[in-house]
Amino acid sequence: MRGPFAPSDFTVPALATRVLFGHGRLASLGAELRDTGLGPALLLCTDSGRDLAHRLAADLPGATVGVFDQARMHVPRQTVEAARTTATALGAEACIAVGGGSAIGLAKALALEADLPYVAVPTTYSGSEMTAVWGVTEDGTKTTGRSERVRPVAVVYDPGLTVSLPVEVSVTSGLNAIAHAAEALYAPDRSPLTDLMAGEAVGVMAEALLGIAADPTDANSRASALYAAWLCGMCLGLTTMSLHHKLCHALGGSLDLPHAPTHAVLLPHTLAFNLAAAPMARSRLTQALRHEDPPTGLWELNQRLGVPASLRELGADEAGLTAVVEQTLAVPYANPRPVDRDALDAILTPALHGGAPATA
Ligand code: NAD
């Protein structure tokens, strides 16, 4: 059952980013830099990406000018300024971001503010490389925005680079990616393309994460997860996220809960509420997860993957959730179902205590 959808009524924006995918594809980076005509590039990474970045700098001597290894989560303003100073001092005309959302987030800030185009080499499943969303944190406040200028010129996905990603991070990062695809299925600006990508991504990612949990070095599971992460990133970049992402943003901002595990714990509960008003999304997720009740399917998947069971385990308490409820009710956003205080209570209470999601 495909659900009600008018195929004449959609818009698909231009897809601006060239994508290269495959085992060993990192070897194409040099040719890609030449073909795209980028000038000498500064490699950007976090401390754990340092070895890989230096290896690339050594392999591509004419195309790179050095390594800036201080990329940080949430893109602090000081880091952007330090990277910009390094880029100017070394005569960089472009960047190569090697890493997850932190390295790519820094490249986005430099693309926006210093006009430095970049190639992304993702090593996590965050999907940031496929969106036009940027963010910079200053004095404790993260300012975010959307600009086509922050998209990479090209993305090189090489699944071998993700084998070192610890299982726990892989699993929560993959479930975070599933949340992007799930909310794309009822987004106001979804299209037949995002529906197809989201359905494919959820099924492939769920299988891949079970494979990675069983054997983190399994090449096929790593390739499947990275492929699904690309699709999830596309879904995030092409649609507007709803209640689930708003709640996670409020939980992260107010209670300082960890980003990806919060998505993983909450998703079954927000979907239990939202899918009641989104039959097409329910039908796609039923097929993808091969479970007649998708929220329960995701909740069981969390348990099989050893994800924390509750928001309490992540550091939340009742008092903190009251502030989150107020924040979530204060700003309007697209959602398939109207949200009120009772609805938020029905979502957050089982999530706080680790209970099963409400069933349809
Ligand atoms: P990350 O880039 O911070 O990486 C997490 C940790 O894993 C870091 O310590 C990193 O050094 C390490 N790491 C990365 N790849 C590794 C690998 N292959 N092996 C071993 N260690 C590795 O985390 P992330 O989850 O990729 O990104 C999170 C950030 O991205 C957040 O700031 C989030 O807000 C942002 N984000 C932005 C968008 C967007 O569209 N702008 C989308 C998703 C996430």
Coordinates of N, CA, C and O and ligand atoms in Angstrom, one line a residue, residues 45-49 71-75 99-105 108 122-135 142 160-166 169 173 176 180 236-237 259-260, ligand 1:
C45 N 40.5 18.3 10.2 CA 40.1 17.1 10.9 C 40.0 17.3 12.4 O 40.4 18.4 12.9
T46 N 39.4 16.4 13.1 CA 39.5 16.4 14.6 C 40.8 15.7 15.0 O 41.5 15.1 14.1
D47 N 41.1 15.6 16.3 CA 42.3 15.0 16.7 C 42.4 13.5 16.2 O 43.5 13.0 15.8
S48 N 41.2 12.8 16.3 CA 41.3 11.4 15.9 C 41.5 11.2 14.4 O 41.7 10.1 13.9
G49 N 41.3 12.2 13.6 CA 41.5 12.1 12.1 C 42.9 12.5 11.7 O 43.2 12.5 10.5
A71 N 39.5 20.7 14.6 CA 38.0 20.7 14.5 C 37.3 20.2 15.7 O 37.8 19.2 16.3
R72 N 36.2 20.8 16.1 CA 35.5 20.4 17.4 C 34.0 20.3 17.1 O 33.5 21.1 16.2
M73 N 33.4 19.6 17.9 CA 31.9 19.5 17.9 C 31.3 20.9 18.0 O 31.8 21.7 18.8
H74 N 30.2 21.1 17.3 CA 29.5 22.4 17.3 C 30.2 23.6 16.8 O 29.7 24.7 17.0
V75 N 31.4 23.4 16.2 CA 32.1 24.5 15.4 C 32.2 25.8 16.3 O 31.6 26.8 16.0
G99 N 36.5 13.5 8.1 CA 36.0 13.2 9.4 C 34.4 13.2 9.4 O 33.8 13.1 8.3
G100 N 33.9 13.5 10.6 CA 32.4 13.5 10.7 C 31.9 14.9 10.6 O 32.5 15.8 10.1
G101 N 30.7 15.1 11.3 CA 30.0 16.4 11.2 C 30.9 17.5 11.8 O 30.7 18.7 11.4
S102 N 31.8 17.2 12.7 CA 32.6 18.3 13.3 C 33.6 18.9 12.2 O 33.7 20.1 12.1
A103 N 34.4 18.0 11.5 CA 35.3 18.5 10.5 C 34.5 19.1 9.3 O 34.9 20.2 8.8
I104 N 33.4 18.5 9.0 CA 32.6 19.0 7.8 C 32.0 20.4 8.2 O 31.9 21.3 7.4
G105 N 31.5 20.5 9.5 CA 31.0 21.7 10.0 C 31.9 22.9 9.9 O 31.6 24.0 9.6
K108 N 32.3 23.9 6.4 CA 31.1 24.7 5.9 C 31.3 26.2 6.4 O 31.0 27.1 5.6
P122 N 33.8 11.9 4.3 CA 33.1 11.5 5.6 C 33.6 10.2 6.2 O 33.9 9.3 5.5
T123 N 33.7 10.2 7.5 CA 34.1 9.0 8.2 C 33.1 8.6 9.3 O 33.4 7.7 10.1
T124 N 32.0 9.2 9.3 CA 30.9 8.8 10.2 C 29.6 8.8 9.4 O 29.6 9.0 8.2
Y125 N 28.5 8.5 10.1 CA 27.2 8.4 9.4 C 26.3 9.7 9.6 O 25.1 9.6 9.4
S126 N 26.9 10.8 10.0 CA 26.1 12.0 10.3 C 25.3 12.6 9.1 O 24.3 13.1 9.3
G127 N 25.9 12.5 7.9 CA 25.2 13.0 6.7 C 25.3 14.5 6.5 O 24.7 15.0 5.6
S128 N 26.0 15.2 7.3 CA 26.2 16.6 7.2 C 26.6 17.1 5.9 O 26.2 18.2 5.4
E129 N 27.4 16.3 5.2 CA 28.0 16.6 3.9 C 26.9 16.8 2.8 O 27.2 17.4 1.8
M130 N 25.7 16.2 3.0 CA 24.7 16.3 2.0 C 23.7 17.4 2.3 O 22.6 17.5 1.7
T131 N 23.9 18.3 3.3 CA 23.0 19.4 3.6 C 23.6 20.7 3.4 O 24.8 20.9 3.4
A132 N 22.7 21.7 3.3 CA 23.2 23.1 3.1 C 23.1 23.8 4.5 O 23.1 25.1 4.6
V133 N 23.0 23.1 5.6 CA 22.8 23.6 6.9 C 24.2 23.8 7.5 O 25.0 22.9 7.6
W134 N 24.5 25.1 8.1 CA 25.7 25.3 8.8 C 25.4 25.8 10.2 O 24.2 26.1 10.5
G135 N 26.4 25.7 11.0 CA 26.2 26.2 12.4 C 27.6 26.6 13.0 O 28.6 26.0 12.7
K142 N 24.6 28.5 19.7 CA 24.8 28.0 18.3 C 23.9 28.7 17.3 O 22.7 28.6 17.4
G160 N 35.9 1.9 3.9 CA 37.0 1.5 4.7 C 37.4 2.5 5.8 O 37.9 2.1 6.9
L161 N 37.1 3.8 5.6 CA 37.5 4.8 6.6 C 36.6 4.8 7.8 O 36.9 5.4 8.8
T162 N 35.5 4.0 7.7 CA 34.5 4.0 8.9 C 34.8 2.8 9.8 O 34.1 2.7 10.8
V163 N 35.6 1.9 9.4 CA 35.8 0.6 10.1 C 36.3 1.0 11.6 O 36.0 0.2 12.5
S164 N 37.1 2.0 11.7 CA 37.7 2.4 13.0 C 36.6 3.1 13.9 O 36.9 3.3 15.1
L165 N 35.5 3.4 13.4 CA 34.5 4.1 14.2 C 34.0 3.1 15.2 O 33.4 2.1 14.9
P166 N 34.1 3.4 16.5 CA 33.7 2.5 17.5 C 32.2 2.0 17.4 O 31.4 2.8 16.9
V169 N 29.5 4.3 18.8 CA 29.3 5.6 18.0 C 28.6 5.2 16.7 O 27.7 6.0 16.2
S173 N 25.1 6.8 15.8 CA 25.1 7.7 14.6 C 24.2 7.2 13.5 O 23.5 8.0 12.8
N176 N 20.6 7.9 14.5 CA 20.4 9.3 14.2 C 20.1 9.5 12.8 O 19.2 10.3 12.4
H180 N 16.5 11.0 10.5 CA 16.4 12.0 9.4 C 15.5 11.4 8.3 O 14.6 12.1 7.8
L236 N 17.7 14.5 4.8 CA 17.8 15.7 5.7 C 18.0 17.0 5.0 O 17.4 18.0 5.3
G237 N 18.8 16.9 3.9 CA 19.1 18.1 3.1 C 18.0 18.6 2.2 O 17.9 19.7 1.8
H259 N 23.9 14.1 21.6 CA 23.1 14.3 20.4 C 22.5 13.0 19.8 O 21.3 12.7 19.7
A260 N 23.4 12.1 19.3 CA 23.0 10.9 18.6 C 22.2 9.9 19.5 O 21.1 9.4 19.1
Ligands
NAD1 P1 32.1 14.0 15.0 O1 32.5 14.5 13.7 O2 32.2 15.0 16.2 O3 32.9 12.7 15.3 C1 32.6 12.0 16.6 C2 33.9 11.5 17.2 O4 34.4 10.4 16.4 C3 35.1 12.6 17.1 O5 35.9 12.4 18.2 C4 35.8 12.1 15.9 O6 37.2 12.5 15.9 C5 35.7 10.6 15.9 N1 35.7 9.9 14.6 C6 35.1 10.4 13.5 N2 35.3 9.4 12.5 C7 36.0 8.4 13.1 C8 36.4 7.2 12.6 N3 36.2 6.8 11.3 N4 37.1 6.4 13.4 C9 37.3 6.7 14.7 N5 36.9 7.9 15.2 C10 36.2 8.7 14.4 O7 30.6 13.4 15.0 P2 29.4 13.3 14.0 O8 28.4 12.5 14.6 O9 29.9 12.9 12.6 O10 28.9 14.8 13.8 C11 28.3 15.5 14.9 C12 28.2 16.9 14.6 O11 27.7 17.1 13.3 C13 27.3 17.7 15.5 O12 27.9 18.9 15.8 C14 26.0 17.9 14.7 O13 25.3 19.0 15.1 C15 26.6 18.0 13.3 N6 25.7 17.7 12.2 C16 25.4 18.6 11.3 C17 24.5 18.3 10.3 C18 24.2 19.4 9.3 O14 23.4 19.2 8.4 N7 24.8 20.6 9.4 C19 24.0 17.1 10.1 C20 24.3 16.1 11.1 C21 25.2 16.4 12.1

